[in-house]
Amino acid sequence: MQRPSALVSRACLGRSGAMRTILSRLRLGFVFVFVLAVFVGCSRVGRAAPEAGGAVRMNTVGFVPQAHKHATVATARGGGFVVERIQDGAIVFEGVLRGPIQNVDTDESLFVADFSEVREPGRYRVVVAGLAPGDAFDVAPDVWVKPFRLVTRGMYLWRCGVALHAEHDGSVFTQHACHLEDGWMDHATGVHERRDATGGWHDAGDYNKYVTNAGVTVGAMLRAWEDFGPRLARVDLGIPESGGPIPDLLAEIKWKVDWLLKMQEADGRVYHKISTTGFGGFIPPHEEKTPRYFVPWGTTATADFVAMLAGFARVVAPYDAAYAERCLQAARSSWAFLQAHPDYHKADQSAFSTGPYESNDSDDRLWAAAEYWAATGDPAALSEVEARIRAIDGKVETTFDWAAVANLGVLTWLFSEREGRDPELLALVRRNLVATADDIVATAAAHGYARPLGTFYNWGCNGSVARQAVMLHAAYRLSPKSGYIAAARDAVGHLLGRNIHGRSYVTGLGARPPMHPHDRRSGGDDVVAPWPGYLVGGPNPRAIDWFDEQPSYRTNEIAINWNGALIYALAMDLPE
Ligand code: 9MR
Ligand code: 9MR
Ligand code: ZN
């Protein structure tokens, strides 16, 4: 992948970054005028670049007919807008911009165009006099089928150990079988010997494979299956397993589970990751020949393993009873190991500088207990999950990630059909979940781009935003308020262009998608387009800090946990 304009934009980024620092100290005076002049020069270059978005910022893919439809318009004054049908230029809707909203995190005055009444299937655009027209978008009942397929196939295209081939928008992507020596036991047992750990998915823009990040990823995908299974089962992912006895989404998860089984030791402990000692270069995966090692075990990985294996056993049982039994046996052995090792045991990663993905195991143990109970009915697991839910006061967080997976356990426990739960605790968690969803709705409503995570821009925040759809849907099951679904749709809209950049954050999807993700495959091949179907991490630490530049691993990397969350968010509006 080449980056012809990289030098120009990097010079500008550097200058505008310096400008921000100076501005925070000196608001007036000559220095201000001088720096502003430099900045204006740079932003002109930016505006001329083909990637720059216009003032009409919205979900650039589209809407199902029944969804609310909003665009954010960055303009100083309000006024009217119209929705124009692309095919014949007909004006199908006229409205008045609502606002202004003073948006805090981007420091902009914003207006909102509401064209929810446009329900007739078709292709349209929003036009505001005096501004460049918005991007074309579709209104269609099946508008999410292709995006869902693309993003879920992203997991398939992350498979390690096999040759892959994909075509998208005229570009052809290929991978040769990679990492066939995974992995070496030196750091796990002190013995220089190989043990099979081939397969699984690469983690992200790097090629390592981490059990704890698989946790939140598989967790979100399993929730998608539990919440929307029949709709998902109808989508053919075009993977080698398609048409077989196991529905495609579960077959893709199974690919990862097959690998997870290799990460388990005979006594039930689970190795933390398979990794090179340091991050490798931007080369195709089959060219990476530096040794990859089993990284010592930890209780966080072991607990996530129990949760994933027990959860998968439960959902795959109707399609492959023998495999379900195998998963359950594996979960049983690691569950017993955890019981015998009740204290948090950190993986010893001292020989490795790759992603640590290490965090306290209490939330992981909560999730493990919930899934183990849901799969087996084990009363000790029920006591444990309830004790752990009490220990966090029945709290339900507005989102979650690899370091904090309690929400996943709480939801499995809450929606299980098994009997025996503490009714008071159930009532508390139900109240908390609804209150959490109300908070999310209020946060989105106060934000100029309807971002349900508000003004918080953690590393990988795009994944955190997508994961809020999980919480909103869970609340909707308890209390069917349309605002919950609307906020979940706003999460998707934000990721697909309703943001300050006016760009989609998913490669190969929507308008002006990322072209230079921090992805070793995309950087290591000669295809101009990046591998398609990947959500980049997103702005960090501020709303304006997203850089479509390969070196920007804090904002422009791709990762399985972000795609897993987006799979959930895109599944919710698939045709019934
Ligand atoms: O490329 C690495 C990326 O995949 C990781 O997410 C990131 C954070 O752990 O680190 C990147 O590697 C960088 C390293 O941490 C510091 N030197 C520059 C590397 C970027 O190429
Ligand atoms: O997503 C991870 C983020 O929450 C952490 O703050 C960050 C630093 O440890 O690492 C991120 O995960 C990266 C991992 O360490 C290595 N593979 C790429 C991941 C995405 O950037
Ligand atoms: Zn590989």
Coordinates of C-alpha atoms and ligand atoms in Angstrom, one line a residue:
M1 CA 0.0 0.0 0.0
Q2 CA 1.5 3.4 -1.0
R3 CA 0.9 6.7 0.6
P4 CA 1.8 9.4 -1.9
S5 CA 0.5 12.4 0.1
A6 CA 1.9 11.1 3.4
L7 CA 4.7 13.7 3.7
V8 CA 2.4 16.7 3.1
S9 CA -0.2 15.6 5.6
R10 CA 2.4 14.6 8.2
A11 CA 4.0 18.0 8.0
C12 CA 0.6 19.6 8.5
L13 CA -0.4 17.3 11.4
G14 CA 2.9 18.3 13.1
R15 CA 2.2 22.0 12.7
S16 CA -1.5 21.8 13.8
G17 CA -0.4 19.8 16.8
A18 CA 2.1 22.4 17.7
M19 CA -0.6 25.0 17.2
R20 CA -2.9 23.4 19.6
T21 CA -0.2 23.4 22.3
I22 CA 0.6 27.1 21.8
L23 CA -3.1 28.0 21.6
S24 CA -3.8 26.6 25.0
R25 CA -1.4 29.1 26.5
L26 CA -1.7 32.2 24.2
R27 CA -5.2 32.9 23.0
L28 CA -4.6 36.3 21.5
G29 CA -1.9 38.4 19.8
F30 CA 0.5 38.2 17.0
V31 CA 1.6 34.6 17.7
F32 CA -2.1 33.5 17.4
V33 CA -2.5 35.2 14.1
F34 CA 0.8 33.8 12.8
V35 CA 0.0 30.2 13.8
L36 CA -3.5 30.5 12.6
A37 CA -2.2 31.5 9.2
V38 CA 0.0 28.3 9.2
F39 CA -3.0 26.2 10.2
V40 CA -5.3 27.6 7.6
G41 CA -2.6 26.8 5.0
C42 CA -2.6 23.2 6.2
S43 CA -6.3 22.8 6.5
R44 CA -6.6 24.0 2.9
V45 CA -4.3 21.1 1.9
G46 CA -6.5 18.8 4.0
R47 CA -9.7 20.0 2.4
A48 CA -8.4 19.5 -1.1
A49 CA -7.4 15.9 -0.2
P50 CA -9.9 13.4 -1.5
E51 CA -10.4 11.9 2.0
A52 CA -11.8 15.1 3.6
G53 CA -15.5 14.9 4.5
G54 CA -18.0 17.8 4.1
A55 CA -20.2 19.6 6.5
V56 CA -23.1 17.1 6.2
R57 CA -21.9 14.2 8.4
M58 CA -24.0 11.1 8.7
N59 CA -24.2 7.4 8.5
T60 CA -22.9 7.0 4.9
V61 CA -24.3 3.4 4.4
G62 CA -27.9 3.9 5.2
F63 CA -31.0 3.0 7.2
V64 CA -33.7 0.4 7.4
P65 CA -37.0 2.1 6.5
Q66 CA -38.4 2.1 10.1
A67 CA -35.2 3.7 11.7
H68 CA -35.0 7.3 12.7
K69 CA -32.7 9.2 10.3
H70 CA -30.5 12.0 11.4
A71 CA -27.6 13.9 9.9
T72 CA -25.3 16.3 11.7
V73 CA -24.6 19.5 9.9
A74 CA -21.6 21.6 10.8
T75 CA -22.7 25.1 10.0
A76 CA -22.9 28.4 11.9
R77 CA -26.5 29.1 11.0
G78 CA -29.5 26.8 10.7
G79 CA -32.1 27.0 7.9
G80 CA -33.7 24.5 5.6
F81 CA -32.5 21.2 4.1
V82 CA -33.9 18.8 1.6
V83 CA -33.6 15.1 0.8
E84 CA -33.0 14.4 -2.8
R85 CA -33.5 11.1 -4.6
I86 CA -30.3 10.3 -6.5
Q87 CA -32.0 8.5 -9.4
D88 CA -34.1 11.5 -10.6
G89 CA -33.2 14.4 -8.4
A90 CA -36.7 14.5 -7.0
I91 CA -37.0 16.3 -3.6
V92 CA -38.7 13.7 -1.4
F93 CA -38.5 15.6 1.9
E94 CA -38.0 19.2 3.1
G95 CA -37.2 20.1 6.7
V96 CA -35.6 22.7 9.0
L97 CA -32.3 22.1 10.8
R98 CA -32.6 21.8 14.5
G99 CA -30.1 23.5 16.7
P100 CA -27.6 24.8 17.3
I101 CA -26.0 22.3 19.6
Q102 CA -22.7 23.5 21.1
N103 CA -20.7 20.3 20.9
V104 CA -18.2 20.1 23.6
D105 CA -15.6 17.5 22.5
T106 CA -15.2 19.0 19.0
D107 CA -15.9 22.6 19.9
E108 CA -18.3 23.1 17.1
S109 CA -21.7 24.5 16.6
L110 CA -23.8 21.8 15.0
F111 CA -27.3 21.4 13.7
V112 CA -29.3 18.2 13.1
A113 CA -31.3 17.3 10.0
D114 CA -34.2 14.9 10.9
F115 CA -35.5 13.0 7.8
S116 CA -36.9 10.0 9.6
E117 CA -40.0 10.2 7.4
V118 CA -38.1 9.1 4.4
R119 CA -39.1 5.4 4.4
E120 CA -39.5 4.6 0.8
P121 CA -36.7 2.3 -0.3
G122 CA -34.2 4.2 -2.5
R123 CA -30.9 6.0 -2.7
Y124 CA -30.8 9.6 -1.5
R125 CA -28.7 12.5 -0.3
V126 CA -29.1 15.4 2.1
V127 CA -28.7 18.8 0.6
V128 CA -28.2 22.0 2.6
A129 CA -28.1 25.3 0.6
G130 CA -24.6 26.7 0.5
L131 CA -22.9 23.5 1.5
A132 CA -21.5 20.5 -0.4
P133 CA -24.2 17.9 -0.6
G134 CA -24.1 14.9 1.8
D135 CA -23.1 11.4 0.7
A136 CA -25.5 9.1 -1.0
F137 CA -27.1 6.6 1.4
D138 CA -29.6 3.8 1.0
V139 CA -33.0 3.2 2.6
A140 CA -33.7 -0.5 2.4
P141 CA -34.9 -3.4 4.6
D142 CA -31.7 -5.3 3.8
V143 CA -29.3 -2.4 4.0
W144 CA -27.2 -4.2 6.6
V145 CA -26.8 -7.6 5.0
K146 CA -23.7 -6.7 3.0
P147 CA -22.0 -4.7 5.7
F148 CA -22.6 -7.5 8.2
R149 CA -21.2 -10.0 5.8
L150 CA -18.1 -7.8 5.1
V151 CA -17.3 -7.2 8.8
T152 CA -17.9 -10.8 9.8
R153 CA -15.8 -12.0 6.9
G154 CA -13.1 -9.7 8.4
M155 CA -12.8 -12.4 11.2
Y156 CA -12.4 -15.1 8.5
L157 CA -9.7 -13.0 6.8
W158 CA -7.9 -12.9 10.1
R159 CA -7.4 -16.6 10.1
C160 CA -3.9 -17.7 10.9
G161 CA -2.2 -20.8 9.4
V162 CA -4.2 -20.9 6.2
A163 CA -4.1 -19.4 2.7
L164 CA -6.9 -16.8 2.1
H165 CA -8.3 -15.1 -0.9
A166 CA -10.8 -12.2 -1.0
E167 CA -12.0 -9.7 -3.5
H168 CA -13.6 -6.4 -2.7
D169 CA -14.4 -3.4 -4.8
G170 CA -12.1 -4.5 -7.6
S171 CA -9.1 -5.3 -5.3
V172 CA -7.8 -8.8 -4.8
F173 CA -6.3 -9.8 -1.4
T174 CA -4.3 -13.0 -0.8
Q175 CA -2.6 -14.5 2.1
H176 CA -0.3 -17.6 2.1
A177 CA -0.5 -20.1 5.0
C178 CA 1.4 -18.4 7.9
H179 CA 2.9 -19.2 11.3
L180 CA 2.9 -22.9 10.7
E181 CA 5.4 -23.4 13.5
D182 CA 3.2 -22.0 16.3
G183 CA 4.5 -22.2 18.9
W184 CA 7.6 -22.8 21.0
M185 CA 7.4 -23.8 24.7
D186 CA 10.7 -22.2 25.9
H187 CA 9.1 -19.5 28.0
A188 CA 6.2 -21.7 29.2
T189 CA 8.1 -24.8 30.4
G190 CA 11.7 -24.0 29.9
V191 CA 12.0 -26.7 27.3
H192 CA 12.8 -25.8 23.7
E193 CA 10.1 -27.9 22.0
R194 CA 7.2 -27.2 19.7
R195 CA 3.6 -27.7 20.6
D196 CA 0.8 -27.2 18.1
A197 CA -1.0 -23.8 18.4
T198 CA -1.6 -23.1 14.7
G199 CA -4.9 -21.6 13.6
G200 CA -7.0 -19.0 15.4
W201 CA -7.2 -15.4 14.3
H202 CA -4.4 -12.9 14.3
D203 CA -5.2 -10.3 16.9
A204 CA -5.1 -7.0 15.1
G205 CA -2.6 -5.1 13.0
D206 CA -0.1 -7.5 14.6
Y207 CA -0.1 -11.2 14.1
N208 CA 0.0 -12.4 17.7
K209 CA -2.8 -14.4 19.3
Y210 CA -4.0 -13.4 22.7
V211 CA -6.5 -15.5 24.7
T212 CA -7.9 -12.6 26.8
N213 CA -8.6 -10.4 23.8
A214 CA -10.3 -13.4 22.2
G215 CA -12.6 -13.4 25.3
V216 CA -14.4 -10.1 24.7
T217 CA -14.5 -10.8 21.0
V218 CA -16.0 -14.2 21.2
G219 CA -18.2 -12.9 24.0
A220 CA -19.8 -10.2 21.7
M221 CA -20.2 -12.7 18.9
L222 CA -21.9 -15.2 21.1
R223 CA -24.3 -12.5 22.3
A224 CA -25.0 -11.7 18.7
W225 CA -25.9 -15.3 18.1
E226 CA -28.1 -15.5 21.3
D227 CA -29.9 -12.2 20.6
F228 CA -30.3 -12.4 16.8
G229 CA -29.5 -16.0 15.8
P230 CA -32.2 -16.8 13.3
R231 CA -31.4 -13.6 11.3
L232 CA -27.7 -14.3 11.3
A233 CA -28.2 -17.9 10.2
R234 CA -29.6 -16.6 6.9
V235 CA -26.5 -14.7 6.0
D236 CA -24.0 -16.8 3.9
L237 CA -20.6 -15.6 4.8
G238 CA -18.9 -17.4 2.0
I239 CA -16.4 -19.2 4.2
P240 CA -15.2 -22.8 3.7
E241 CA -17.7 -24.1 6.2
S242 CA -20.7 -22.4 4.6
G243 CA -23.5 -24.8 3.8
G244 CA -22.3 -27.2 6.4
P245 CA -24.1 -28.4 9.5
I246 CA -23.0 -25.4 11.7
P247 CA -24.4 -21.9 10.9
D248 CA -21.7 -19.7 9.4
L249 CA -21.2 -17.3 12.4
L250 CA -20.8 -20.2 14.8
A251 CA -18.4 -21.9 12.3
E252 CA -16.3 -18.8 12.3
I253 CA -16.3 -18.8 16.1
K254 CA -15.4 -22.5 16.1
W255 CA -12.3 -21.7 14.1
K256 CA -11.1 -19.7 17.1
V257 CA -12.3 -22.2 19.6
D258 CA -10.3 -24.9 17.9
W259 CA -7.3 -22.8 18.5
L260 CA -8.3 -22.0 22.1
L261 CA -8.4 -25.7 22.8
K262 CA -4.7 -25.9 21.9
M263 CA -3.9 -23.2 24.5
Q264 CA -5.1 -25.4 27.4
E265 CA -2.6 -27.4 29.4
A266 CA -3.6 -30.9 30.6
D267 CA -4.3 -29.7 34.2
G268 CA -6.7 -27.0 33.0
R269 CA -4.4 -23.9 33.1
V270 CA -4.5 -21.8 30.0
Y271 CA -1.5 -20.1 28.3
H272 CA -1.9 -16.3 28.0
K273 CA -0.9 -15.9 24.3
I274 CA 1.2 -17.0 21.3
S275 CA 3.6 -14.2 20.5
T276 CA 6.9 -13.1 19.1
T277 CA 9.0 -11.5 21.9
G278 CA 8.7 -8.1 20.3
F279 CA 6.4 -6.7 17.6
G280 CA 7.4 -7.7 14.0
G281 CA 7.6 -5.7 10.9
F282 CA 5.1 -4.7 8.2
I283 CA 5.5 -7.9 6.2
P284 CA 3.0 -10.5 5.0
P285 CA 2.3 -13.0 7.7
H286 CA 3.9 -16.0 5.9
E287 CA 7.2 -14.1 5.8
E288 CA 7.3 -13.6 9.6
K289 CA 9.7 -16.3 10.6
T290 CA 10.8 -15.1 14.0
P291 CA 9.9 -17.7 16.7
R292 CA 6.5 -17.4 18.3
Y293 CA 6.1 -18.7 21.8
F294 CA 3.5 -19.9 24.3
V295 CA 3.4 -17.2 26.9
P296 CA 3.0 -18.5 30.5
W297 CA -0.4 -19.1 32.0
G298 CA -2.6 -16.8 34.0
T299 CA -5.9 -16.9 35.8
T300 CA -7.4 -14.2 33.6
A301 CA -6.8 -16.2 30.4
T302 CA -8.0 -19.4 32.2
A303 CA -11.2 -17.7 33.3
D304 CA -11.9 -16.3 29.8
F305 CA -11.3 -19.7 28.4
V306 CA -13.9 -21.3 30.7
A307 CA -16.4 -18.6 29.7
M308 CA -15.8 -19.0 25.9
L309 CA -15.8 -22.8 25.9
A310 CA -18.8 -23.1 28.1
G311 CA -20.7 -20.5 26.2
F312 CA -19.8 -22.1 22.9
A313 CA -20.7 -25.5 24.1
R314 CA -24.2 -24.2 24.9
V315 CA -24.9 -22.6 21.5
V316 CA -23.2 -25.2 19.3
A317 CA -24.9 -28.2 20.9
P318 CA -27.9 -28.3 18.6
Y319 CA -25.6 -28.5 15.6
D320 CA -22.7 -30.6 16.8
A321 CA -23.3 -32.4 20.0
A322 CA -19.9 -34.1 20.1
Y323 CA -18.0 -30.9 19.7
A324 CA -20.2 -29.3 22.4
E325 CA -19.3 -32.1 24.7
R326 CA -15.6 -31.6 24.0
C327 CA -15.9 -27.9 24.8
L328 CA -17.7 -28.6 27.9
Q329 CA -15.1 -31.1 29.1
A330 CA -12.4 -28.5 28.4
A331 CA -14.4 -25.9 30.3
R332 CA -14.8 -28.3 33.2
S333 CA -11.1 -29.0 33.5
S334 CA -10.2 -25.2 33.5
W335 CA -13.1 -24.5 35.9
A336 CA -11.7 -27.0 38.3
F337 CA -8.2 -25.5 37.9
L338 CA -9.6 -22.0 38.7
Q339 CA -11.3 -23.3 41.9
A340 CA -8.0 -24.8 43.0
H341 CA -6.2 -21.4 42.3
P342 CA -8.6 -18.8 43.7
D343 CA -6.0 -16.0 43.7
Y344 CA -5.2 -13.8 40.8
H345 CA -2.2 -15.2 39.0
K346 CA -0.7 -12.8 36.4
A347 CA 0.9 -14.3 33.4
D348 CA 4.6 -13.8 33.5
Q349 CA 5.2 -11.8 30.3
S350 CA 8.6 -10.5 31.3
A351 CA 10.2 -11.9 28.1
F352 CA 7.6 -10.2 25.9
S353 CA 7.0 -6.6 24.8
T354 CA 3.9 -7.3 22.6
G355 CA 0.3 -6.6 23.8
P356 CA 0.0 -7.4 27.5
Y357 CA -3.8 -7.7 27.6
E358 CA -3.4 -8.4 31.3
S359 CA -5.9 -7.3 33.9
N360 CA -7.3 -8.4 37.3
D361 CA -9.3 -11.6 36.9
S362 CA -12.4 -10.8 39.1
D363 CA -14.6 -9.8 36.1
D364 CA -13.3 -12.7 34.1
R365 CA -14.1 -15.1 36.9
L366 CA -17.6 -13.6 37.1
W367 CA -18.1 -14.2 33.4
A368 CA -16.7 -17.8 33.7
A369 CA -19.0 -18.6 36.6
A370 CA -22.0 -17.3 34.7
E371 CA -21.3 -19.3 31.5
Y372 CA -20.3 -22.4 33.5
W373 CA -23.5 -22.2 35.4
A374 CA -25.6 -21.5 32.3
A375 CA -24.0 -24.5 30.5
T376 CA -24.1 -27.0 33.4
G377 CA -26.5 -25.7 36.1
D378 CA -23.7 -26.2 38.6
P379 CA -24.9 -24.7 41.9
A380 CA -21.4 -23.7 43.1
A381 CA -21.0 -21.7 39.9
L382 CA -24.4 -20.0 40.5
S383 CA -23.3 -19.1 44.1
E384 CA -20.0 -17.7 42.7
V385 CA -21.5 -15.6 40.0
E386 CA -24.1 -14.2 42.4
A387 CA -21.4 -13.4 45.0
R388 CA -19.4 -11.7 42.4
I389 CA -22.4 -9.7 41.1
R390 CA -23.1 -8.6 44.7
A391 CA -19.5 -7.6 45.2
I392 CA -19.9 -5.1 42.4
D393 CA -23.3 -4.0 43.8
G394 CA -25.1 -5.4 40.8
K395 CA -23.6 -2.6 38.7
V396 CA -24.0 -2.7 34.9
E397 CA -21.4 -0.6 33.0
T398 CA -22.4 1.5 29.9
T399 CA -19.8 -0.4 27.9
F400 CA -17.1 -3.0 28.4
D401 CA -13.9 -4.3 26.8
W402 CA -11.2 -6.9 27.2
A403 CA -10.1 -5.6 30.6
A404 CA -13.6 -5.5 32.0
V405 CA -15.9 -8.3 30.9
A406 CA -18.3 -8.4 33.9
N407 CA -21.2 -7.2 31.7
L408 CA -21.0 -10.3 29.6
G409 CA -21.4 -12.5 32.7
V410 CA -24.2 -10.4 34.1
L411 CA -26.2 -10.6 30.9
T412 CA -25.7 -14.4 30.5
W413 CA -26.9 -14.8 34.2
L414 CA -29.7 -12.3 33.7
F415 CA -31.2 -13.9 30.6
S416 CA -30.7 -17.5 31.4
E417 CA -33.8 -19.7 31.6
R418 CA -32.3 -21.7 34.5
E419 CA -34.0 -21.5 37.8
G420 CA -32.6 -20.8 41.2
R421 CA -31.3 -17.2 40.9
D422 CA -31.6 -14.8 43.8
P423 CA -34.8 -12.8 43.0
E424 CA -33.7 -9.6 44.9
L425 CA -30.4 -9.6 43.0
L426 CA -32.2 -10.1 39.7
A427 CA -34.5 -7.1 40.5
L428 CA -31.5 -4.9 41.4
V429 CA -29.6 -5.9 38.2
R430 CA -32.7 -5.3 36.1
R431 CA -33.1 -1.8 37.5
N432 CA -29.4 -1.1 37.0
L433 CA -29.4 -2.2 33.4
V434 CA -32.4 0.0 32.5
A435 CA -30.8 2.9 34.3
T436 CA -27.5 2.3 32.4
A437 CA -29.4 2.3 29.1
D438 CA -31.2 5.5 30.1
D439 CA -27.8 7.1 30.7
I440 CA -26.5 6.0 27.4
V441 CA -29.6 7.5 25.6
A442 CA -29.1 10.7 27.5
T443 CA -25.4 10.8 26.6
A444 CA -26.2 10.3 22.9
A445 CA -28.9 12.9 23.0
A446 CA -26.5 15.5 24.4
H447 CA -23.9 14.9 21.8
G448 CA -23.8 16.6 18.4
Y449 CA -23.0 13.4 16.6
A450 CA -25.3 11.3 18.8
R451 CA -22.2 9.4 20.1
P452 CA -23.5 7.1 22.9
L453 CA -20.1 7.1 24.6
G454 CA -20.2 10.9 24.9
T455 CA -16.9 12.6 25.1
F456 CA -14.8 9.6 26.2
Y457 CA -12.1 8.6 23.7
N458 CA -10.2 5.7 25.0
W459 CA -7.8 3.7 22.8
G460 CA -10.2 1.5 20.8
C461 CA -13.2 3.7 21.6
N462 CA -14.8 2.8 18.3
G463 CA -15.1 -0.8 19.7
S464 CA -16.5 0.6 23.0
V465 CA -19.1 2.5 21.1
A466 CA -20.2 -0.6 19.1
R467 CA -20.4 -2.6 22.3
Q468 CA -22.9 -0.2 23.7
A469 CA -25.4 -1.8 21.3
V470 CA -25.1 -4.9 23.4
M471 CA -26.2 -3.1 26.5
L472 CA -29.0 -1.2 24.8
H473 CA -30.5 -4.3 23.3
A474 CA -30.3 -6.1 26.7
A475 CA -32.2 -3.2 28.3
Y476 CA -34.7 -3.3 25.4
R477 CA -35.5 -6.9 26.3
L478 CA -36.5 -5.7 29.8
S479 CA -38.2 -2.4 28.9
P480 CA -38.9 -2.0 25.2
K481 CA -38.3 1.8 24.8
S482 CA -37.7 2.8 21.2
G483 CA -34.9 5.2 22.4
Y484 CA -32.7 2.2 23.2
I485 CA -32.8 0.9 19.7
A486 CA -32.4 4.4 18.4
A487 CA -29.2 4.9 20.4
A488 CA -27.9 1.5 19.3
R489 CA -28.5 2.7 15.7
D490 CA -26.8 6.0 16.5
A491 CA -23.7 4.0 17.6
V492 CA -23.5 2.4 14.2
G493 CA -24.2 5.8 12.4
H494 CA -21.4 7.4 14.3
L495 CA -18.9 4.7 13.2
L496 CA -20.0 5.0 9.6
G497 CA -19.6 8.7 9.1
R498 CA -21.6 10.7 11.6
N499 CA -18.5 12.1 13.3
I500 CA -16.3 15.1 13.1
H501 CA -14.2 13.5 10.3
G502 CA -17.3 12.9 8.2
R503 CA -15.8 9.5 7.3
S504 CA -16.5 5.9 7.8
Y505 CA -14.1 4.2 10.3
V506 CA -14.5 0.8 8.6
T507 CA -12.2 -0.2 5.8
G508 CA -13.9 -0.9 2.5
L509 CA -17.3 0.3 3.8
G510 CA -19.2 3.6 3.5
A511 CA -17.8 7.0 2.4
R512 CA -14.1 7.8 2.7
P513 CA -13.1 4.8 4.7
P514 CA -9.7 4.4 6.3
M515 CA -7.0 3.8 3.7
H516 CA -3.9 3.5 5.8
P517 CA -4.8 1.3 8.9
H518 CA -2.0 0.2 11.2
D519 CA -2.3 -3.3 9.7
R520 CA 0.8 -5.4 8.9
R521 CA -1.0 -7.3 6.0
S522 CA -2.3 -4.1 4.4
G523 CA 1.0 -2.4 4.9
G524 CA 3.0 -5.4 3.7
D525 CA 1.2 -6.0 0.3
D526 CA 1.2 -4.0 -2.9
V527 CA -2.6 -3.5 -3.0
V528 CA -3.6 0.1 -2.7
A529 CA -6.7 -0.6 -0.8
P530 CA -6.4 -2.0 2.8
W531 CA -7.9 -5.4 3.6
P532 CA -11.7 -4.7 3.9
G533 CA -14.2 -5.0 6.7
Y534 CA -12.2 -3.7 9.6
L535 CA -13.2 -1.1 12.2
V536 CA -10.2 1.1 13.2
G537 CA -9.7 2.0 16.9
G538 CA -10.8 5.6 16.5
P539 CA -10.0 9.0 17.9
N540 CA -7.7 9.0 20.9
P541 CA -7.3 10.8 23.2
R542 CA -9.6 13.5 21.8
A543 CA -12.4 13.5 19.3
I544 CA -10.2 15.3 16.7
D545 CA -7.3 12.9 17.1
W546 CA -7.9 10.3 14.5
F547 CA -5.2 10.0 11.8
D548 CA -5.6 7.8 8.8
E549 CA -1.9 7.1 8.8
Q550 CA -0.3 3.7 9.1
P551 CA 2.0 4.7 12.0
S552 CA -0.9 5.9 14.2
Y553 CA -1.4 2.6 16.0
R554 CA -3.3 4.4 18.8
T555 CA -6.1 5.6 16.5
N556 CA -5.8 3.6 13.2
E557 CA -5.1 0.0 14.1
I558 CA -7.7 -2.7 13.6
A559 CA -8.4 -5.4 16.2
I560 CA -10.7 -8.5 16.7
N561 CA -12.4 -7.1 19.7
W562 CA -13.5 -4.0 17.8
N563 CA -14.8 -6.1 14.9
G564 CA -16.5 -8.5 17.2
A565 CA -18.5 -5.6 18.8
L566 CA -19.4 -4.2 15.3
I567 CA -20.6 -7.7 14.3
Y568 CA -23.1 -7.4 17.1
A569 CA -24.2 -3.9 16.3
L570 CA -24.7 -4.6 12.6
A571 CA -26.6 -7.8 13.3
M572 CA -29.5 -6.0 15.1
D573 CA -31.1 -4.6 11.9
L574 CA -30.7 -7.6 9.7
P575 CA -34.0 -8.6 8.1
E576 CA -36.1 -10.8 10.4
Ligands
9MR1 O1 2.6 -2.2 15.9 C1 2.3 -2.3 17.3 C2 0.8 -2.4 17.4 O2 0.3 -3.5 16.7 C3 0.4 -2.3 18.9 O3 -1.0 -2.2 19.0 C4 1.1 -1.1 19.5 C5 0.8 -1.1 21.0 O4 1.1 -2.2 21.7 O5 2.4 -1.2 19.4 C6 2.8 -1.2 18.0 O6 4.2 -1.2 17.9 C7 4.9 0.0 18.2 C8 5.7 -0.2 19.5 O7 4.8 -0.4 20.6 C9 6.5 1.0 19.8 N1 7.4 1.2 18.6 C10 6.7 1.5 17.4 C11 5.8 0.3 17.0 C12 4.9 0.7 15.8 O8 5.4 0.1 14.7
9MR2 O1 -6.9 -2.4 22.7 C1 -5.8 -2.3 23.6 C2 -5.9 -1.1 24.4 O2 -7.0 -1.2 25.3 C3 -4.6 -1.0 25.3 O3 -4.6 0.3 26.0 C4 -3.4 -1.0 24.4 C5 -2.1 -0.9 25.1 O4 -1.8 -2.0 25.9 O5 -3.4 -2.2 23.6 C6 -4.5 -2.3 22.8 O6 -4.4 -3.6 22.2 C7 -3.4 -3.8 21.2 C8 -2.6 -4.9 21.7 O7 -1.8 -4.5 22.8 C9 -1.7 -5.5 20.6 N1 -2.4 -5.8 19.4 C10 -3.1 -4.6 18.9 C11 -4.1 -4.1 19.9 C12 -4.9 -2.9 19.3 O8 -4.2 -1.8 19.3
ZN3 ZN -0.5 -16.3 11.0

